[in-house]
Coordinates of N, CA and C in Angstrom, one line a residue:
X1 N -3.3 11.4 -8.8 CA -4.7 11.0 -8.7 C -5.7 12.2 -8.6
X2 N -5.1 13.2 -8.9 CA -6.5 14.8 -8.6 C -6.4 14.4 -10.4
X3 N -6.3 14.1 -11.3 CA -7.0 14.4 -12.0 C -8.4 13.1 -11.7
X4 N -8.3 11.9 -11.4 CA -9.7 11.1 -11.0 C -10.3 11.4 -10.3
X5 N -10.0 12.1 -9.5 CA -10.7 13.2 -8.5 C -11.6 14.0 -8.5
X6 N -11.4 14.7 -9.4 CA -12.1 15.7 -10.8 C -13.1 15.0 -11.3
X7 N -12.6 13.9 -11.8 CA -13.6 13.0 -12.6 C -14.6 12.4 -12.0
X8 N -14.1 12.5 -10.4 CA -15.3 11.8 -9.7 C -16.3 12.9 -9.4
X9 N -16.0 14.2 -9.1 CA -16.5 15.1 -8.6 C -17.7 15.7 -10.0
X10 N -16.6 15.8 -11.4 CA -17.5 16.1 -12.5 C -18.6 15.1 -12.7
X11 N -18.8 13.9 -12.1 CA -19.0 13.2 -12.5 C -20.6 12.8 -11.7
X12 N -20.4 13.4 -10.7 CA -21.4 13.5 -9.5 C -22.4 14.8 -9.7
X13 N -21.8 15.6 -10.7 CA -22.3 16.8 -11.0 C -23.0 16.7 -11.9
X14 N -22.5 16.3 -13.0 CA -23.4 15.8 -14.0 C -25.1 14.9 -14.1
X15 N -24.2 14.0 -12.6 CA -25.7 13.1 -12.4 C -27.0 13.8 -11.6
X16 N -26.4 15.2 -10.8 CA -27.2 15.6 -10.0 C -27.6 16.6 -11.0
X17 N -27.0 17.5 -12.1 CA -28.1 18.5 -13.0 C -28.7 17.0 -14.5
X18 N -28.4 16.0 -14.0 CA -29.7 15.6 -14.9 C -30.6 15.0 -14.0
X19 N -30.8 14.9 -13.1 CA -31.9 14.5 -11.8 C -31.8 13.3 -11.6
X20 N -30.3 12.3 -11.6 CA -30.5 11.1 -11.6 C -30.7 10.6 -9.8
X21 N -31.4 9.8 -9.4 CA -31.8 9.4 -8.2 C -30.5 8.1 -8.1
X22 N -29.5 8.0 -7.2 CA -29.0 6.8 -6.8 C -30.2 6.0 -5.7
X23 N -29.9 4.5 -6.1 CA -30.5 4.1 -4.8 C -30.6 3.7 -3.7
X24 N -29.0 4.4 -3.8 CA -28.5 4.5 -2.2 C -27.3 5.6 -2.5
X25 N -27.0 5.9 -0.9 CA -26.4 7.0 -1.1 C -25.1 6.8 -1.8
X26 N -24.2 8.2 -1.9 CA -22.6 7.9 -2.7 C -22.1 9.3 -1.6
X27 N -20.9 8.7 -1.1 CA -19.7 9.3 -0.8 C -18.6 9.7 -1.3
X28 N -17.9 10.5 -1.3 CA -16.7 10.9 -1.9 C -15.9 11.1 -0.6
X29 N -14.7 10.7 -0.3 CA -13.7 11.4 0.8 C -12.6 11.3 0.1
X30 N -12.1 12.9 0.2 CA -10.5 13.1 -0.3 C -10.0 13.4 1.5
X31 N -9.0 13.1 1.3 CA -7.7 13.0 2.5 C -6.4 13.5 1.8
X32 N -5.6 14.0 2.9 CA -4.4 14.2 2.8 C -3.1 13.6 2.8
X33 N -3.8 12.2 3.7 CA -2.2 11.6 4.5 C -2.6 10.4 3.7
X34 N -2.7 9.7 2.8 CA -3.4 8.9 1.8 C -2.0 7.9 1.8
X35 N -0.8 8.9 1.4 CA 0.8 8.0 0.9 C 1.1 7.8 2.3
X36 N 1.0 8.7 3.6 CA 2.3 8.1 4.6 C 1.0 7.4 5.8
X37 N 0.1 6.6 4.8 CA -1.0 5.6 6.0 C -1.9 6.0 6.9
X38 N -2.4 7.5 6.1 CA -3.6 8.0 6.4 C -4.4 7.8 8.0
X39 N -3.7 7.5 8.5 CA -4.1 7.4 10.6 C -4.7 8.8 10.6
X40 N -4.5 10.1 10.5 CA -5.4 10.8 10.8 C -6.5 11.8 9.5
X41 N -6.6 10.8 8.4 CA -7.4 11.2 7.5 C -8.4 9.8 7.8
X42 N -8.9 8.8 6.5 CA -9.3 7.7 6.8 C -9.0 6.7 7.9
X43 N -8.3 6.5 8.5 CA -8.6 5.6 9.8 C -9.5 6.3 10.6
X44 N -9.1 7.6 11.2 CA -10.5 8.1 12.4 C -11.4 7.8 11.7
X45 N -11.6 8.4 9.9 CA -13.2 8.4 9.7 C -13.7 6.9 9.8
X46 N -12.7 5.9 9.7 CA -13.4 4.6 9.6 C -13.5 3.7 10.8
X47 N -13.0 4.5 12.2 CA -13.5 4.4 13.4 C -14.3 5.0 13.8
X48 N -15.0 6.0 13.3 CA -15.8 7.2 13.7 C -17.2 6.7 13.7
X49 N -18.4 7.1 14.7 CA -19.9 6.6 14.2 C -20.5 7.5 12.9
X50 N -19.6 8.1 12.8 CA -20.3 8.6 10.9 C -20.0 8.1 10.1
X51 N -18.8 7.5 10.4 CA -18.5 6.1 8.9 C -19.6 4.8 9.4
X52 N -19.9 4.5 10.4 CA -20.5 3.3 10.7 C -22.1 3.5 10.6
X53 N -22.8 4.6 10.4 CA -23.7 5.5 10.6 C -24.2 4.9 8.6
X54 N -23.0 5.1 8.0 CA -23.2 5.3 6.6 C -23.7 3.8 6.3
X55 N -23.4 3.0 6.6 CA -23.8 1.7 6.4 C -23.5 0.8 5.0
X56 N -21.6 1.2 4.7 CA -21.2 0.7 3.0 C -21.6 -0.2 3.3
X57 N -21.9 -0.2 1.9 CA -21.8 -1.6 1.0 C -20.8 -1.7 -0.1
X58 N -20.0 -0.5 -0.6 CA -19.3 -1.0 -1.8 C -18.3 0.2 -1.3
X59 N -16.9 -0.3 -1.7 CA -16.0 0.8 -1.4 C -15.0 0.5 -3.1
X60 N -14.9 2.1 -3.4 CA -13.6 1.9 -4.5 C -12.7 3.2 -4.4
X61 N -11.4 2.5 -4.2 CA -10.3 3.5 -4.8 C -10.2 4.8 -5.8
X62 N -9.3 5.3 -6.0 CA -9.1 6.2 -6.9 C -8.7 5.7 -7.8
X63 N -8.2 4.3 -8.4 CA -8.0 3.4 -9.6 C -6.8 4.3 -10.1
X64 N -6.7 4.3 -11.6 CA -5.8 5.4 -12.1 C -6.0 6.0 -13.0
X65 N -6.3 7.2 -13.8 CA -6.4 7.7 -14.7 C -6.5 7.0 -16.4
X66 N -7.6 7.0 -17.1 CA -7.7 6.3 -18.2 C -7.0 7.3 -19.5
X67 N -6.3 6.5 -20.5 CA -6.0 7.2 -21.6 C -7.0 7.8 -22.7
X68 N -8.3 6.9 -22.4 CA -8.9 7.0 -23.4 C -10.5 7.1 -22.8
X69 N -11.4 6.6 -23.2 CA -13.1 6.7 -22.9 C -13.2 5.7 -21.8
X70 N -12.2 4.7 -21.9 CA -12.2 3.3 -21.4 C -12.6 3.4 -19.9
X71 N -13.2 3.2 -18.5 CA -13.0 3.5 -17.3 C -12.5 2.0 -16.8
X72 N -10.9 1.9 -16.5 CA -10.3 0.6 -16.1 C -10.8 0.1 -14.6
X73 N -11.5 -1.2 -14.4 CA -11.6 -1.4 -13.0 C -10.2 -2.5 -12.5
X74 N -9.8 -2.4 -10.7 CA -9.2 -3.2 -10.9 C -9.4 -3.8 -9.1
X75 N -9.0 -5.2 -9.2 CA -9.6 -5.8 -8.0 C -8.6 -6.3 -7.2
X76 N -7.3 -5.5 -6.9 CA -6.2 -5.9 -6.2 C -5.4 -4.3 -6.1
X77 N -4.3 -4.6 -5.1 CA -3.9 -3.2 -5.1 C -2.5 -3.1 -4.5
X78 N -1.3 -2.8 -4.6 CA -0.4 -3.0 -4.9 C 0.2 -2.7 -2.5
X79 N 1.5 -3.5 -2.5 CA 1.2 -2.9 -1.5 C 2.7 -2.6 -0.6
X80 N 2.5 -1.2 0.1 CA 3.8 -0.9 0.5 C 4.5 -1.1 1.1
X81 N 6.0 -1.3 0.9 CA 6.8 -1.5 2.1 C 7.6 -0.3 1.6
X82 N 8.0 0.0 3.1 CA 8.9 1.3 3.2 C 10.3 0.6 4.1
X83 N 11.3 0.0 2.9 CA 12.4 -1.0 3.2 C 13.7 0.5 3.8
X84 N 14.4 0.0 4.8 CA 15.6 1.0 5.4 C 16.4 -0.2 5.5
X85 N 17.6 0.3 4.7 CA 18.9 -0.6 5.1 C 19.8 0.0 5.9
X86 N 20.2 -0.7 6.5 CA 21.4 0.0 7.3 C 22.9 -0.9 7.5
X87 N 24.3 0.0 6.9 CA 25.4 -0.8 6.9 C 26.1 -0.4 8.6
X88 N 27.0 -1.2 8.7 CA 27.6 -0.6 10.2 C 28.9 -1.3 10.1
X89 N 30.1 -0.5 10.2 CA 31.6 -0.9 10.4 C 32.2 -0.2 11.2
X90 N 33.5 -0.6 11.3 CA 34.7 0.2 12.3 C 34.8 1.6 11.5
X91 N 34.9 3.1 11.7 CA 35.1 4.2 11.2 C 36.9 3.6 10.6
X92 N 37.0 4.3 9.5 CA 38.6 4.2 9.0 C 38.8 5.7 8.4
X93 N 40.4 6.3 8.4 CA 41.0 7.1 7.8 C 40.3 7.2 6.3
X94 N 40.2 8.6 5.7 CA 39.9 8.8 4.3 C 40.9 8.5 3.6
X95 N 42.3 8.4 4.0 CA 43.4 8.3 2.9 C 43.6 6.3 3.1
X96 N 43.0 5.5 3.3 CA 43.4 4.4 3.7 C 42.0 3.7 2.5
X97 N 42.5 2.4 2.4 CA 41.5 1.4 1.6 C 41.2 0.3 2.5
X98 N 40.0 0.2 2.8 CA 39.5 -1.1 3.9 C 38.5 -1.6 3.0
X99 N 38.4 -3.2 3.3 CA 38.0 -4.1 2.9 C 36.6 -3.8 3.7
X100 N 35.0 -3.8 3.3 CA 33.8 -3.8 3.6 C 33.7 -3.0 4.5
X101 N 33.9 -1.5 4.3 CA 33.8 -0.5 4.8 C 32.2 -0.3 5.1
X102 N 31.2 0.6 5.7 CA 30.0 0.5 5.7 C 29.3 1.1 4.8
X103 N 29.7 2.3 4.0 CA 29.5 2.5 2.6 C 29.7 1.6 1.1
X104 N 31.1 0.8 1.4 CA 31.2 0.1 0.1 C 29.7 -1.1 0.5
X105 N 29.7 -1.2 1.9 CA 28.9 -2.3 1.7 C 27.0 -2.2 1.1
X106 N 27.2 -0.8 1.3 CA 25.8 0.0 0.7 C 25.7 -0.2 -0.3
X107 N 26.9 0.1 -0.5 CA 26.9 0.4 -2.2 C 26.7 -1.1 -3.1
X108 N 27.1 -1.6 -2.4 CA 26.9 -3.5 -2.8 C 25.8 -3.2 -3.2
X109 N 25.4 -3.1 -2.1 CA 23.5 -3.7 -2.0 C 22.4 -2.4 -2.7
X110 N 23.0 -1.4 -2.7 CA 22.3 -0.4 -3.6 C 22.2 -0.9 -5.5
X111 N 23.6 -1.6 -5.6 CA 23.9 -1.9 -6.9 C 22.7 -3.4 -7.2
X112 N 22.9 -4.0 -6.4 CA 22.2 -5.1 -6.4 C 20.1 -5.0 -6.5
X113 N 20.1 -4.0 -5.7 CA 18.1 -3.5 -5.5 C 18.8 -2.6 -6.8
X114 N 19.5 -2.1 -8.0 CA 19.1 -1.9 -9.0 C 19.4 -2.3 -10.2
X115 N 19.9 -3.4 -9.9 CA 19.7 -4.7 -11.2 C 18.2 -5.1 -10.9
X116 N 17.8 -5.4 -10.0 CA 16.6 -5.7 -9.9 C 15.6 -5.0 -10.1
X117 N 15.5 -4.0 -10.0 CA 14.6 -2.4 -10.6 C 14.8 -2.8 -11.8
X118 N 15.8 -2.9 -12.3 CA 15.9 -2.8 -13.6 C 15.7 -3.9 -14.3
X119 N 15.7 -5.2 -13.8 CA 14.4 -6.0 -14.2 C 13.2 -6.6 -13.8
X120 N 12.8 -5.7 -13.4 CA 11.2 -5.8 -13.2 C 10.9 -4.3 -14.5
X121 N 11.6 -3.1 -14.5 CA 11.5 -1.9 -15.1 C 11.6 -2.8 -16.7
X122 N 12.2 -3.5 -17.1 CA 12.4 -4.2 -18.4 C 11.3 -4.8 -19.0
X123 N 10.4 -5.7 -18.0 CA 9.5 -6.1 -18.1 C 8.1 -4.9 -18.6
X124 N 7.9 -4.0 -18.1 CA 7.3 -2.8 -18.0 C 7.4 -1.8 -19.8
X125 N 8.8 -2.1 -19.6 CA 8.7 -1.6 -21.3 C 8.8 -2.0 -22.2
X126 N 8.9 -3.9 -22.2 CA 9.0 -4.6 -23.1 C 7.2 -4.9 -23.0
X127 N 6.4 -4.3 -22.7 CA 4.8 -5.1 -22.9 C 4.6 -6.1 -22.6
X128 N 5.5 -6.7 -21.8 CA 4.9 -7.8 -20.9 C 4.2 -7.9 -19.9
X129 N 4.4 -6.7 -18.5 CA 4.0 -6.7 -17.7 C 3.2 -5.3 -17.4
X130 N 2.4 -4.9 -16.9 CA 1.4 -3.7 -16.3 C 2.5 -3.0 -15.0
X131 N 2.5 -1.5 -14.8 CA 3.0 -1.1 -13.8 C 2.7 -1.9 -12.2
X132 N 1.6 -2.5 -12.5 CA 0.7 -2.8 -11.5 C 0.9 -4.1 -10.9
X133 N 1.7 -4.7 -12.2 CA 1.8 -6.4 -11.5 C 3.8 -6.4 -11.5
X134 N 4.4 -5.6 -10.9 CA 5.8 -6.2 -11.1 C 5.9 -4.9 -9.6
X135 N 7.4 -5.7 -9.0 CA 7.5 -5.2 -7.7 C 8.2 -3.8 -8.3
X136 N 7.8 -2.9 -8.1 CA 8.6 -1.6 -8.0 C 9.7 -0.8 -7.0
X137 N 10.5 -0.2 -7.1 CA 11.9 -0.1 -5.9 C 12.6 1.1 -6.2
X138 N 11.8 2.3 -5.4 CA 12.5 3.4 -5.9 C 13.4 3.8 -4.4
X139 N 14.6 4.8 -4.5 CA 15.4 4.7 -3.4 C 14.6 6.5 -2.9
X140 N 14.3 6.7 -1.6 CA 13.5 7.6 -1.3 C 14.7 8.4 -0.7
X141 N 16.1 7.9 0.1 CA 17.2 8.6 0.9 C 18.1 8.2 0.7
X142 N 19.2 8.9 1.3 CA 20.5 8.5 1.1 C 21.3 8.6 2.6
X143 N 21.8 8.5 3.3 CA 22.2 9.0 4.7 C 23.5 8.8 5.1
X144 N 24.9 8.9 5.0 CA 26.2 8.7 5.8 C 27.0 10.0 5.4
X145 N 28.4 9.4 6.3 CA 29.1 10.8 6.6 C 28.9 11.5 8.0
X146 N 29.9 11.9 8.5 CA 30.3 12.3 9.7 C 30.1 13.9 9.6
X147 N 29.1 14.5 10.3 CA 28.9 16.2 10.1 C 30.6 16.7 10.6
X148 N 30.1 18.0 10.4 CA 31.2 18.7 10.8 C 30.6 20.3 10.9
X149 N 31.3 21.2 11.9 CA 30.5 23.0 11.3 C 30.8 23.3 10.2
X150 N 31.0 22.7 9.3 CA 31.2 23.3 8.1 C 30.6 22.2 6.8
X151 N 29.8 21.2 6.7 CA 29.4 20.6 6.3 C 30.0 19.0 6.6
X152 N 30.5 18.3 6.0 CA 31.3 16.9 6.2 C 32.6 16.8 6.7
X153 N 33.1 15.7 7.5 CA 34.5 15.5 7.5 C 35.2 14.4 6.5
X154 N 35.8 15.1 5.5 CA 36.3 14.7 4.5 C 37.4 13.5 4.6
X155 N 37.9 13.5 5.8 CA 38.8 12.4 5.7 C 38.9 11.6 6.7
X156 N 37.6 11.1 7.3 CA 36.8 9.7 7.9 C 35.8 9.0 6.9
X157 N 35.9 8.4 7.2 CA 35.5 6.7 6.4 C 34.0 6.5 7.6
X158 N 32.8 6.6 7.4 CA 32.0 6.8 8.5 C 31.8 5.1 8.9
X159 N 31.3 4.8 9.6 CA 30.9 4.4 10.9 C 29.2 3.8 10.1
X160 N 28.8 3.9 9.8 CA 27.3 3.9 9.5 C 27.0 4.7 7.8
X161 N 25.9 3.7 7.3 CA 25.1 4.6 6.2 C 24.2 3.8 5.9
X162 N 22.9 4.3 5.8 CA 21.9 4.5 5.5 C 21.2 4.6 4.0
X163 N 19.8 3.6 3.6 CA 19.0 4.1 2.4 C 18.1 3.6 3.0
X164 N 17.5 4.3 2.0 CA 15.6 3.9 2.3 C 14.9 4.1 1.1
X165 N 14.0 3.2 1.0 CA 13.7 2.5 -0.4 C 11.8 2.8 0.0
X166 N 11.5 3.1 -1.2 CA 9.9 2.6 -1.4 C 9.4 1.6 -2.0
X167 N 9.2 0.5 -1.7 CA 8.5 -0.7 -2.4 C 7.4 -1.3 -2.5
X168 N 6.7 -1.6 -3.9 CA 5.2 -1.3 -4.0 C 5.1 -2.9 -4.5
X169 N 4.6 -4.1 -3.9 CA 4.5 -5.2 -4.1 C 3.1 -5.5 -4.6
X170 N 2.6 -6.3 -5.5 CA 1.5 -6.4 -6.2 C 1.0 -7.5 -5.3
X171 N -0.5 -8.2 -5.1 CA -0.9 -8.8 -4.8 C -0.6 -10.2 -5.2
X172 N -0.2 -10.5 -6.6 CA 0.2 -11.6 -6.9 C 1.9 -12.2 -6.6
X173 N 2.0 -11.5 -5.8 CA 3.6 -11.6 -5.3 C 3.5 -12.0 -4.1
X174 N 4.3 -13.0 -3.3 CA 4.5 -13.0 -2.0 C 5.5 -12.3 -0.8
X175 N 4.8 -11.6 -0.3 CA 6.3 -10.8 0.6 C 7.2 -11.8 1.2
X176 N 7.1 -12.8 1.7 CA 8.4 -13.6 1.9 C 9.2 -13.9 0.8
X177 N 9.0 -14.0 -0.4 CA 10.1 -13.9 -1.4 C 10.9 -13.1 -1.2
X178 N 10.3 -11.7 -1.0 CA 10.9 -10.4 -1.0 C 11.7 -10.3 -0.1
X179 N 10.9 -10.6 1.4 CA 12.0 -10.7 2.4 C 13.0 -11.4 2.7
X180 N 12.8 -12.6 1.7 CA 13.6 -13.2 1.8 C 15.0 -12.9 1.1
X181 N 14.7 -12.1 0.1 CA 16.0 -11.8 -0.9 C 16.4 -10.4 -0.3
X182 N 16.1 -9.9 0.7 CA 16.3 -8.3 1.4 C 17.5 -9.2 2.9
X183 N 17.2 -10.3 3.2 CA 17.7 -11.0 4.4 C 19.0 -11.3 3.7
X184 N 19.2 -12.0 2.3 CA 20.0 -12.9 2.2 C 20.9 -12.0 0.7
X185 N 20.5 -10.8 0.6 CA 21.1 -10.6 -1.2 C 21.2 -8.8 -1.0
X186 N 20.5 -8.4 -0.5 CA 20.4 -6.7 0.1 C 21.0 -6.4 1.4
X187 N 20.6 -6.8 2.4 CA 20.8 -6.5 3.5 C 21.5 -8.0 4.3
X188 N 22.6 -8.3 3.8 CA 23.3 -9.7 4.4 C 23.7 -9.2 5.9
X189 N 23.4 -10.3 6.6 CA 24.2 -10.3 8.5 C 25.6 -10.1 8.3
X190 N 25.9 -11.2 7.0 CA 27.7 -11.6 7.0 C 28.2 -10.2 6.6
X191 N 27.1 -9.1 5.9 CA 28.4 -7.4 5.9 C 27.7 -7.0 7.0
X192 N 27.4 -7.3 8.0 CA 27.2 -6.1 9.1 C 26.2 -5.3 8.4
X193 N 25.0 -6.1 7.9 CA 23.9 -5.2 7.4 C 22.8 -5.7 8.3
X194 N 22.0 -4.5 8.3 CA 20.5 -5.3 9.1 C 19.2 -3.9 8.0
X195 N 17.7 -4.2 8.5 CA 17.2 -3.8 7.9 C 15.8 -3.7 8.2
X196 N 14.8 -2.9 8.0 CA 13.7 -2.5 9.2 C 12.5 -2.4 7.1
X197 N 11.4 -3.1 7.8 CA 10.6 -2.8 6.7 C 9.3 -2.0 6.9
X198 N 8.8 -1.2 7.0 CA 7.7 -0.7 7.5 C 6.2 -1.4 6.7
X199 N 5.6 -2.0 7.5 CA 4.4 -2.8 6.9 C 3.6 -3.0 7.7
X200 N 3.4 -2.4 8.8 CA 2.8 -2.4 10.1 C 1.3 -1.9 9.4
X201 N 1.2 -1.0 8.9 CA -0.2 -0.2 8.4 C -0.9 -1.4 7.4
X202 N -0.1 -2.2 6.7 CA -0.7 -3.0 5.8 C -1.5 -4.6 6.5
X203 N -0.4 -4.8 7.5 CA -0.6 -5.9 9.1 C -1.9 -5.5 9.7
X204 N -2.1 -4.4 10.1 CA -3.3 -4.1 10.6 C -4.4 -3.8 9.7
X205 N -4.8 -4.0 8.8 CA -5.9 -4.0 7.8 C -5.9 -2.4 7.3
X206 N -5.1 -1.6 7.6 CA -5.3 -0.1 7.6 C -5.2 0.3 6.0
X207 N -4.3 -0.6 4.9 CA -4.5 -0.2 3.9 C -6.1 0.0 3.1
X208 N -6.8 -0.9 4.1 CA -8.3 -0.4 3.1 C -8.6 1.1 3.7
X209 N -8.5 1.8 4.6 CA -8.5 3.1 4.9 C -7.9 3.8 3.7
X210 N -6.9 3.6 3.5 CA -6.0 4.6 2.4 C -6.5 3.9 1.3
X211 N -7.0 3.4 0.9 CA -7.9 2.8 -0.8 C -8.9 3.7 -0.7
X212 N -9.8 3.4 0.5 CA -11.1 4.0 0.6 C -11.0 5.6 -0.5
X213 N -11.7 5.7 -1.3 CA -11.8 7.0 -1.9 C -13.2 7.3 -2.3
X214 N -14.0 5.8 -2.9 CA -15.7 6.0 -3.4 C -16.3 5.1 -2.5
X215 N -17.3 5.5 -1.9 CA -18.2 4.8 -1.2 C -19.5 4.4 -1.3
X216 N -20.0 3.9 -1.4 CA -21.5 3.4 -1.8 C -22.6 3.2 -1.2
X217 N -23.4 3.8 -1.2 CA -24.3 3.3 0.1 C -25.7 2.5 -0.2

């Protein structure tokens, strides 16, 4: 988004060396903490009496970069969840084969959230769908295995493992679908899976903070 950025800034420039008068004021706020829910970029400022001082009337995003002259508007905005699965079993020998170990059972459900990437991603390249309207599901970690001073212990079967997923759900989607297919197809009770979604920033209205990028006055 710094190249729209640019564009807002060139763009502000331009209007002020040709003497255009708005008739009301314009803001620009860049922030830093924008992706991990901005609490100490846009939320102070939109608790603060200098945001309340300004008296919006119109707020717009950073939208996304145009290919061409076209400047795209759009009136919805996609929204995050930050999904963590977690498997849990009895620890077993490396030289032994157990049935729903806590890694094979990851591995289920990793294979499963990427048939499904991979069809929402199908839709995307077949021209049917816009990045914008299909759920996206990228895996952000990876986490098991038993340390050791010397890196891993090679021949334990761990106890616990770990992923963590970014998921970007469009407005025309309902999250209880989603969670519902994360309860019952990703993260099942019957393998000793459970699973934590971070959405708390979107629950409390905080995602219009992190949109906030143009302001209007």
């Amino acid at each position: 988004m710094k190249c729209v950025g640019m564009q807002y800034m060139e763009a502000v420039r331009r209007l002020k060396a040709s003497g255009f008068q708005p008739k009301r004021s314009l803001y620009l706020s860049f922030v830093p903490d924008e992706e991990i829910g901005g609490h100490d970029g846009l939320e102070k400022l939109a608790q603060s009496d200098v945001f309340k001082n300004m008296n919006v009337d119109i707020v717009l995003d950073e939208g996304l970069a145009s290919p061409n002259e076209n400047y795209r508007l759009f009136y919805g905005e996609r929204m995050p969840w930050w999904l963590v699965i977690k498997a849990t079993r009895a620890p077993g020998h490396g030289a032994k084969l157990y049935d729903n170990s806590a890694i094979e059972n990851l591995f289920k459900s990793i294979e499963s959230i990427r048939r499904f990437r991979a069809s929402q991603f199908d839709l995307v390249k077949a021209g049917l769908k816009g990045e914008g309207e299909v759920i996206s599901v990228n895996m952000a970690f990876l986490k098991a295995g038993t340390p050791s001073p010397t890196g891993f212990v090679m021949n334990l079967q761990p106890s616990e493992a770990e992923a963590g997923f970014d998921i970007r759900i469009p407005p025309t989607v309902n999250a209880e679908f989603l969670e519902k297919r994360i309860a019952e197809e990703w993260a099942p009770a019957s393998r000793n899976m459970s699973f934590e979604g971070i959405m708390e920033s979107v629950e409390k209205g905080e995602v219009t903070w992190r949109l906030l990028g143009l302001v209007l006055m």
